[in-house]
PDB file of C-alpha atoms in Angstrom:
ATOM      1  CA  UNK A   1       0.000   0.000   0.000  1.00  0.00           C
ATOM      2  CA  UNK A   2       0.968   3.233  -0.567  1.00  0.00           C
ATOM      3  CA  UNK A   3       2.148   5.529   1.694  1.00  0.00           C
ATOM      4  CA  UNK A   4       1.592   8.868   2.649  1.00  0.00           C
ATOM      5  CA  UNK A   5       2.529  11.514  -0.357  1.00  0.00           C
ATOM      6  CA  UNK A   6       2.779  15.145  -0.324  1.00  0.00           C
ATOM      7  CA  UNK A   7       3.281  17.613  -2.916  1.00  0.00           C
ATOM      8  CA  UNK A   8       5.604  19.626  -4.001  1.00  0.00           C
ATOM      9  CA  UNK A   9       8.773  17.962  -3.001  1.00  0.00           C
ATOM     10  CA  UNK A  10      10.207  21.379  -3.231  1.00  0.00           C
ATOM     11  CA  UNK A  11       8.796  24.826  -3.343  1.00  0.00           C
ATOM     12  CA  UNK A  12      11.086  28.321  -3.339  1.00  0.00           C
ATOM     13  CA  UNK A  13       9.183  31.076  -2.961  1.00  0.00           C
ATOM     14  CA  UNK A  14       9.556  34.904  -2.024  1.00  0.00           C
ATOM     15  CA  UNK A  15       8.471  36.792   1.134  1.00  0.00           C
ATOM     16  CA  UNK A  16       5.341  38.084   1.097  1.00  0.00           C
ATOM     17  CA  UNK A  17       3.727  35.466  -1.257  1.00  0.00           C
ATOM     18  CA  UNK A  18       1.673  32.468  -0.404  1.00  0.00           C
ATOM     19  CA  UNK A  19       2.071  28.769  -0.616  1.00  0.00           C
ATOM     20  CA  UNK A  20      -0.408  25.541  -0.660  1.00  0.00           C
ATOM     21  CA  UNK A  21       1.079  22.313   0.522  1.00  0.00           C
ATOM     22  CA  UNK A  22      -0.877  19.150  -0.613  1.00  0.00           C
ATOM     23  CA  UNK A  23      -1.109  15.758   1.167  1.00  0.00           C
ATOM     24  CA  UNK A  24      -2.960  12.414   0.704  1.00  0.00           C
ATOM     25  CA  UNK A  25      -3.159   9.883   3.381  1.00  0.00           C
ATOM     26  CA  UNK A  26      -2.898   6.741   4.011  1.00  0.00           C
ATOM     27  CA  UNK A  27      -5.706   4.838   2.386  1.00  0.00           C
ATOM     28  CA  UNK A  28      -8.179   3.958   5.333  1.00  0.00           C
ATOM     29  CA  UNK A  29      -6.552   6.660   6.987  1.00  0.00           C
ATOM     30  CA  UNK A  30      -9.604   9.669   8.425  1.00  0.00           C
ATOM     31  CA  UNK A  31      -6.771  11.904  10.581  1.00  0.00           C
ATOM     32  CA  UNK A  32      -4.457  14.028   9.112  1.00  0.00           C
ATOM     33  CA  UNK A  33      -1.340  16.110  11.110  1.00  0.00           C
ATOM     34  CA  UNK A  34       0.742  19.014  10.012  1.00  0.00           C
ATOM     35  CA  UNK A  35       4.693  19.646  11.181  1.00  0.00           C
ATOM     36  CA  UNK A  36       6.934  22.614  10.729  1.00  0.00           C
ATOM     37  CA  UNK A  37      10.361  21.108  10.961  1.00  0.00           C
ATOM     38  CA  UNK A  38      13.148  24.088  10.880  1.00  0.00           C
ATOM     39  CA  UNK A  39      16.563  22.438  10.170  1.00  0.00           C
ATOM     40  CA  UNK A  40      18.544  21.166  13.343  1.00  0.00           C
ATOM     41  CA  UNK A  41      15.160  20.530  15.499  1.00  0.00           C
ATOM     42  CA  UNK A  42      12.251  18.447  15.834  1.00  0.00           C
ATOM     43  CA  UNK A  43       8.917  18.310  14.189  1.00  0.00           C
ATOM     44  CA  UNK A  44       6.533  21.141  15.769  1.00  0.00           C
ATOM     45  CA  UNK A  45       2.729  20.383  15.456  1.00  0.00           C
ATOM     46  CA  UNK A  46       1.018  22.834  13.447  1.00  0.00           C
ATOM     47  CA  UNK A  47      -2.710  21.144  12.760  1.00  0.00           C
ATOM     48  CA  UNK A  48      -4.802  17.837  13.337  1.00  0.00           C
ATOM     49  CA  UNK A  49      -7.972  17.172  11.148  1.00  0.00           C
ATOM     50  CA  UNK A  50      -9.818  14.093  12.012  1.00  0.00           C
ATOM     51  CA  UNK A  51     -13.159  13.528  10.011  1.00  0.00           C
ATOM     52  CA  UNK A  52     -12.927  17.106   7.753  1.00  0.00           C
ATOM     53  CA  UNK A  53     -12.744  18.870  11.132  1.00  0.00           C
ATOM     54  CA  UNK A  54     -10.228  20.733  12.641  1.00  0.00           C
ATOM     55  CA  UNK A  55      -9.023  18.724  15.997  1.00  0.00           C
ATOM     56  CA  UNK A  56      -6.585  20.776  17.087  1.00  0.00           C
ATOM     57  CA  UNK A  57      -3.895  23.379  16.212  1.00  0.00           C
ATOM     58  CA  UNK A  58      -0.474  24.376  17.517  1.00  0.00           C
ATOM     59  CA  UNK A  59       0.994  27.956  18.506  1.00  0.00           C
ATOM     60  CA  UNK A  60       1.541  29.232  14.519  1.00  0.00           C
ATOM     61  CA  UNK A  61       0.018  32.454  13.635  1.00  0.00           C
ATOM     62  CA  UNK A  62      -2.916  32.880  11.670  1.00  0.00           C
ATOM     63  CA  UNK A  63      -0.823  33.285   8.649  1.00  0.00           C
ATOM     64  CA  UNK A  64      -1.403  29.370   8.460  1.00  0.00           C
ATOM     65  CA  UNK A  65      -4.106  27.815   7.905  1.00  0.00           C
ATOM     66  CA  UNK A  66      -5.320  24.375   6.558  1.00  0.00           C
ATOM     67  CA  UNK A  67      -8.540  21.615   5.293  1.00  0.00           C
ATOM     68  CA  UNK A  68      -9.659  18.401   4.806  1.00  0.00           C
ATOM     69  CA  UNK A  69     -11.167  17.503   1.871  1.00  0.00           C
ATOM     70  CA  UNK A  70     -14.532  14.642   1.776  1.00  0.00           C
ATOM     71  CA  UNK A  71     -11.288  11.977   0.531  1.00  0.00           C
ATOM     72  CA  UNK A  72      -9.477  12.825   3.247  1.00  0.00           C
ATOM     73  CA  UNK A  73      -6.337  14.474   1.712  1.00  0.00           C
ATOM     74  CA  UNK A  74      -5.288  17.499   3.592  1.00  0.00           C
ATOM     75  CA  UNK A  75      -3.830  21.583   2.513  1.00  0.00           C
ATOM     76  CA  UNK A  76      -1.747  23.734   4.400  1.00  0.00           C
ATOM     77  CA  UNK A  77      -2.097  27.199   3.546  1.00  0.00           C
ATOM     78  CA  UNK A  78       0.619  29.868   4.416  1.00  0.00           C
ATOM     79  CA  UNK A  79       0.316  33.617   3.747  1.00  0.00           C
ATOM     80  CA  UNK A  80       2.363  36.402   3.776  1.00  0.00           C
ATOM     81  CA  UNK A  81       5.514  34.149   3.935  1.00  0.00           C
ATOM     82  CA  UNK A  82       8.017  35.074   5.832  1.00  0.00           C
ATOM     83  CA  UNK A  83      12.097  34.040   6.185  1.00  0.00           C
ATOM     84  CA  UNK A  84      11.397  32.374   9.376  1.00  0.00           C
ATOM     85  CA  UNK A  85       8.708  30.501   7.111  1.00  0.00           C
ATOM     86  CA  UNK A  86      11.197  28.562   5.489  1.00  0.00           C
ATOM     87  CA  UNK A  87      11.041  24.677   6.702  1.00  0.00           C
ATOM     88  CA  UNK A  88      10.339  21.182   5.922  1.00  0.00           C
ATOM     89  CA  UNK A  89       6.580  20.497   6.217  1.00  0.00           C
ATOM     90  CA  UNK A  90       5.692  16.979   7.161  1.00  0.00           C
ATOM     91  CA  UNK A  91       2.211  15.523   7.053  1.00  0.00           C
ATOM     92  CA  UNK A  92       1.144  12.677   8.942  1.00  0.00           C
ATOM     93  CA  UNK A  93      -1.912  10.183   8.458  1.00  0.00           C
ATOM     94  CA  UNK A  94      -3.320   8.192  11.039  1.00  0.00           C
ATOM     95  CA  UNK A  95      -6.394   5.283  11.094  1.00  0.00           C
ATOM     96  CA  UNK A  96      -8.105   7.535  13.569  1.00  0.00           C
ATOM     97  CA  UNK A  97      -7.291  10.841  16.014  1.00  0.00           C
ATOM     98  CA  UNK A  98      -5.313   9.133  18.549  1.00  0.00           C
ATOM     99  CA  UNK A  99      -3.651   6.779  16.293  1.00  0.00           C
ATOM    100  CA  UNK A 100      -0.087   6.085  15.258  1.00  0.00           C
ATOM    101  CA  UNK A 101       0.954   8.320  12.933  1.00  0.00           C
ATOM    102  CA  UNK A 102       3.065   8.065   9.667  1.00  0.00           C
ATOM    103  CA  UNK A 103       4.708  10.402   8.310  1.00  0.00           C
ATOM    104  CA  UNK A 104       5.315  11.502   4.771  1.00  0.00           C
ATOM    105  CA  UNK A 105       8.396  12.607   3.043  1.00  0.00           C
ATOM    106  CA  UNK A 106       7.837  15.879   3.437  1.00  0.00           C
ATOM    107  CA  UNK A 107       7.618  19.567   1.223  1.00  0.00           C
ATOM    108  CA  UNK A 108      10.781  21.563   1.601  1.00  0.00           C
ATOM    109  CA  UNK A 109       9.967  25.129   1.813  1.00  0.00           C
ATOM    110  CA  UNK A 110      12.433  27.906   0.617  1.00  0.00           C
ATOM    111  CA  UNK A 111      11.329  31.475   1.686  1.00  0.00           C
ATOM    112  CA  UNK A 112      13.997  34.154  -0.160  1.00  0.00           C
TER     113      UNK A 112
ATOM    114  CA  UNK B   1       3.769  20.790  30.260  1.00  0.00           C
ATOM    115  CA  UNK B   2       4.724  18.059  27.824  1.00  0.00           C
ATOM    116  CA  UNK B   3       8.520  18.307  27.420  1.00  0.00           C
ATOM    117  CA  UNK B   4      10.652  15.588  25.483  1.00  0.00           C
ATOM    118  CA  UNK B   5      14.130  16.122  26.515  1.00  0.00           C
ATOM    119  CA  UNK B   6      17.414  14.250  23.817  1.00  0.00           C
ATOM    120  CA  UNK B   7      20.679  15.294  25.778  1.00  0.00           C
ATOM    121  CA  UNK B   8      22.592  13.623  23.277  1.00  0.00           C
ATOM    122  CA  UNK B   9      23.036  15.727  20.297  1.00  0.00           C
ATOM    123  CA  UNK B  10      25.361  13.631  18.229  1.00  0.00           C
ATOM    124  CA  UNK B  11      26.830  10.447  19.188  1.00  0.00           C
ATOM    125  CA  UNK B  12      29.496   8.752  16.681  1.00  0.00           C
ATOM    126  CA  UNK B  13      30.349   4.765  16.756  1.00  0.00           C
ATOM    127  CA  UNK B  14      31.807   2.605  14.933  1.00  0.00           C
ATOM    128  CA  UNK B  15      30.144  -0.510  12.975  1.00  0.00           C
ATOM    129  CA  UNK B  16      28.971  -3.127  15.737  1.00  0.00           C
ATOM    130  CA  UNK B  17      29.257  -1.119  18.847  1.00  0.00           C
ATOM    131  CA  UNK B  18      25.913  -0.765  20.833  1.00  0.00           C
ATOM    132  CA  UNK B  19      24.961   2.751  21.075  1.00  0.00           C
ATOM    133  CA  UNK B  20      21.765   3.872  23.523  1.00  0.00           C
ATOM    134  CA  UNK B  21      19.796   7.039  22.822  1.00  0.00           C
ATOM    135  CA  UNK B  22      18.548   8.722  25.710  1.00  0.00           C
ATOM    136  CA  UNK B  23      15.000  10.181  26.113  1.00  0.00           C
ATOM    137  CA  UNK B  24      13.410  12.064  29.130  1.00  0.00           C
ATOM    138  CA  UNK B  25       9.779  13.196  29.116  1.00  0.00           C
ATOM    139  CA  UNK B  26       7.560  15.394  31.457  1.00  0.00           C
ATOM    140  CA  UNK B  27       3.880  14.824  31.680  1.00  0.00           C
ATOM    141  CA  UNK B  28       1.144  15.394  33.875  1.00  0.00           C
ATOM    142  CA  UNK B  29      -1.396  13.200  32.239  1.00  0.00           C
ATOM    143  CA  UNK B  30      -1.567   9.415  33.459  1.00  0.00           C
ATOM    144  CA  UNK B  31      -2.250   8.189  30.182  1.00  0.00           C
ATOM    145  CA  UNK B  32       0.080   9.210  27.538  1.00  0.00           C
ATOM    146  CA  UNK B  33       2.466   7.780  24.582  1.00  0.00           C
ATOM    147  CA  UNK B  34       5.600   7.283  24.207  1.00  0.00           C
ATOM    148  CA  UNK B  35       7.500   6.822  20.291  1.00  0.00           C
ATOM    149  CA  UNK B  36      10.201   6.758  18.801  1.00  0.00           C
ATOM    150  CA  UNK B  37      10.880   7.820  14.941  1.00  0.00           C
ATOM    151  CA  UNK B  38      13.921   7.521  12.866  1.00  0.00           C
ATOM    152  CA  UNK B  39      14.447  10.284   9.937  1.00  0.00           C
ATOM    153  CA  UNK B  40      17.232   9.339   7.321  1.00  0.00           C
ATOM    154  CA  UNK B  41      18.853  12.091   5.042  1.00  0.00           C
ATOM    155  CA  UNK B  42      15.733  11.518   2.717  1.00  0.00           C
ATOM    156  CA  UNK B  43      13.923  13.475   5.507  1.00  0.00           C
ATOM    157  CA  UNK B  44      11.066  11.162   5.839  1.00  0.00           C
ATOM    158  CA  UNK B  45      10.215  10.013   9.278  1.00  0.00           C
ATOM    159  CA  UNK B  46      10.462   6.480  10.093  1.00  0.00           C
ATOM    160  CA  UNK B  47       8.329   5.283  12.912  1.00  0.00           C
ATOM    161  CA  UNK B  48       9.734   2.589  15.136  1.00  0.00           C
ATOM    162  CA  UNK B  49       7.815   1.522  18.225  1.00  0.00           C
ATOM    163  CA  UNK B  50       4.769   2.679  20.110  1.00  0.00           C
ATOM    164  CA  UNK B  51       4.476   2.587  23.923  1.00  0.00           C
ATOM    165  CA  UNK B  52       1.752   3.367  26.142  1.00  0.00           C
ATOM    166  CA  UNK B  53       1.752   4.558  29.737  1.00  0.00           C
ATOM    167  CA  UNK B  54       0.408   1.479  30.885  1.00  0.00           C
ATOM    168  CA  UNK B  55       3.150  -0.807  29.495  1.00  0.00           C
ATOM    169  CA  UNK B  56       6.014  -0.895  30.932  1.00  0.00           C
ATOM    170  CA  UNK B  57       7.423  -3.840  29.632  1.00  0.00           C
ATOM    171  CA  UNK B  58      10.758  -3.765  27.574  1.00  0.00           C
ATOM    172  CA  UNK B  59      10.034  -4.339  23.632  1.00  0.00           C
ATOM    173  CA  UNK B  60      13.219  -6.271  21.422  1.00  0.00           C
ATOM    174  CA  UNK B  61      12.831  -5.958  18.066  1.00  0.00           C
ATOM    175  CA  UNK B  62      15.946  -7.497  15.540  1.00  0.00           C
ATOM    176  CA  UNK B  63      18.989  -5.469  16.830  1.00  0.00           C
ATOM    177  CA  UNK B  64      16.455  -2.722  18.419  1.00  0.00           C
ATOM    178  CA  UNK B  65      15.550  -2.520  21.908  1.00  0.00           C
ATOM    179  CA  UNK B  66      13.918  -0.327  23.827  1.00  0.00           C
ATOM    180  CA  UNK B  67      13.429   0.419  28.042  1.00  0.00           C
ATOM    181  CA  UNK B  68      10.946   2.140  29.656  1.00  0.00           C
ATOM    182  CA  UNK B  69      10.852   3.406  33.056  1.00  0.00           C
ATOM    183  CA  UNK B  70       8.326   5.463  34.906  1.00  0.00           C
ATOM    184  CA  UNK B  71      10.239   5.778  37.932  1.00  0.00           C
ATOM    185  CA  UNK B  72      12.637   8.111  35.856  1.00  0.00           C
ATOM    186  CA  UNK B  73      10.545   8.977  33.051  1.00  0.00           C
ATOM    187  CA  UNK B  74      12.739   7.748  30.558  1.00  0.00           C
ATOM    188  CA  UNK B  75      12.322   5.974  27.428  1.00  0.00           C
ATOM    189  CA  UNK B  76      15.641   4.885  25.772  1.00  0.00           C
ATOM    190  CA  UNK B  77      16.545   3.467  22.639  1.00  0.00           C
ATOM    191  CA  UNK B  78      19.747   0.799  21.973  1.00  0.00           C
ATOM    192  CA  UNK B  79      20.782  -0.478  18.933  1.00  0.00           C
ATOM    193  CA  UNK B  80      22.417  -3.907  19.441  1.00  0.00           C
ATOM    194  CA  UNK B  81      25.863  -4.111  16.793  1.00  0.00           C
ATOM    195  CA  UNK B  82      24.882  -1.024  14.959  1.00  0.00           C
ATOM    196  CA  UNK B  83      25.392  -0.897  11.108  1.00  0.00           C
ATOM    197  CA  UNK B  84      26.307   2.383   8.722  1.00  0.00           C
ATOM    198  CA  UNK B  85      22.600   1.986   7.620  1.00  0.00           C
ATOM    199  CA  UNK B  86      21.482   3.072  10.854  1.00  0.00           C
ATOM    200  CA  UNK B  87      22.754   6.695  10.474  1.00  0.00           C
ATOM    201  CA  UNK B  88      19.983   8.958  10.592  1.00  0.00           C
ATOM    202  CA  UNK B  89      18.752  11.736  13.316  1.00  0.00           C
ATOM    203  CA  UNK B  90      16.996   9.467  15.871  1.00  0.00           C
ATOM    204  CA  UNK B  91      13.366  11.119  17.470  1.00  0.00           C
ATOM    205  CA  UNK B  92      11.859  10.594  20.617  1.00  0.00           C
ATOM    206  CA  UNK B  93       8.212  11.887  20.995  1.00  0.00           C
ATOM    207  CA  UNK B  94       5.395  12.306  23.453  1.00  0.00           C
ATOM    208  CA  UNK B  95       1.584  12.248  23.427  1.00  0.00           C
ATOM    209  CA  UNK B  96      -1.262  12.618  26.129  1.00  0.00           C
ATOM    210  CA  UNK B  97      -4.442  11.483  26.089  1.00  0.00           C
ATOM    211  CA  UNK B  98      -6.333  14.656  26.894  1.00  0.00           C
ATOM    212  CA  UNK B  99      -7.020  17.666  24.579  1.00  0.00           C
ATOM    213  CA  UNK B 100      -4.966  17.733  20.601  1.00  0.00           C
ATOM    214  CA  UNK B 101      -3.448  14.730  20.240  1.00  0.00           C
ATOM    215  CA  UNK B 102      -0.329  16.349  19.282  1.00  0.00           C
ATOM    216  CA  UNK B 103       3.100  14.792  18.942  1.00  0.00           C
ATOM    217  CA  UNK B 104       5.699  16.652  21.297  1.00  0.00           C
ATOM    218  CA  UNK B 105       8.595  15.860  19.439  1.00  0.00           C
ATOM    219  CA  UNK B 106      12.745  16.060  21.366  1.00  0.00           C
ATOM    220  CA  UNK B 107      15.564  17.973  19.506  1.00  0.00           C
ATOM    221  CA  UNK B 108      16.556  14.209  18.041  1.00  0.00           C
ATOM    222  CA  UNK B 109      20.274  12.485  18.362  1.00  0.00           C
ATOM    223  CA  UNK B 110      22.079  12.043  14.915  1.00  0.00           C
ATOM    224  CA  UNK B 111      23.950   9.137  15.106  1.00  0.00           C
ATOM    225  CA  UNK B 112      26.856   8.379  12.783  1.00  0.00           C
ATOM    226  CA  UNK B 113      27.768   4.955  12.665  1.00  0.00           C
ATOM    227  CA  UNK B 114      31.464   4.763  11.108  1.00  0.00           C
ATOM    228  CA  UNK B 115      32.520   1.903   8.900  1.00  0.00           C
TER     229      UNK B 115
END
């Protein structure tokens, strides 16, 4: 079975713009999970959707927001990007809210 | 507060040695999860074992073990005769019960396993 897959693998953009970030779960899989990795640290929870509702959301500004589509794939929205911005985003699935969760590859995010 | 603490920054060994990754937690919730995740240079995390706060029992696995103590709120990680293809940044993570099932991720140990 396939994994969980997120698109693009890499994105550069400028400050100031904005920037989707796509992500389709595991199949079977109802909860979805967004990280902000900076380089040299660990993942930092950004959002949880579990059924196409938001479950829970970590201490990022409202710059970022996100959904959950009916097939359960997942967006992470980010406006107004800033340096600071720039970071590997990492999606996880899980079978249901308090599962395991498994992450994706992840979308490398260049902010210049 | 949840808090997941990785001392170790880097360790280096060399092919076969054991090598054991420390993890400390903090928690106020009697239910809660312990895991541990292992992210190559690919980036991807890797997920490697589960534990609940109910189990306390030690959990072997090939070369992969793993020891879990309340008393000290520890969870630690040793790799039995470690190989170059263990190399990666090594993750220790925390989740409650209660509230966002968030993962409270440590600052992860990159190991470097010389030939």
């Amino acid at each position: 079975d396939a994994g969980v897959t997120q698109s693009p693998t890499h994105l550069i953009k400028t400050r100031g713009q904005h920037v989707t970030l796509r992500c389709s779960p595991i199949s079977g899989h109802k909860s979805v999970s967004w990280y902000q990795q900076v380089l040299g640290q660990g993942p930092q929870f950004i959002f949880q959707y579990y059924e196409k509702e938001e479950r829970g959301r970590g201490n990022f500004p409202d710059r970022f927001s996100a959904r959950q589509f009916p097939n359960y794939s997942s967006e992470l929205n980010v406006n107004a990007l800033l340096l600071g911005d720039s970071a590997l985003y990492l999606c996880a699935s899980s079978l249901a809210r308090v599962d395991t969760q498994y992450f994706g590859p992840g979308t490398r995010l260049t902010v210049l | 507060a949840q808090k997941v603490t990785q001392a170790q920054t880097e360790i280096s060994v060399v092919e076969k040695e054991d090598v054991t990754l420390d993890c400390v937690y903090e928690t106020r919730d009697t239910t809660y999860y312990l895991f541990w995740y292992k992210q190559p240079p690919s980036g991807e995390l890797v997920f490697l074992i589960r534990r609940n706060s109910f189990d306390e029992q030690n959990e072997i696995s090939g070369r992969y073990s793993w020891n879990f103590q309340k008393s000290t709120s520890s969870f630690n990680f040793t790799i039995t005769a470690s190989q170059v293809v263990d190399s990666a940044v090594y993750f220790c993570a925390l989740s409650e019960d209660s509230g966002t099932y968030k993962y409270i991720f440590g600052t992860g140990t990159r190991l470097k396993v010389l030939a």
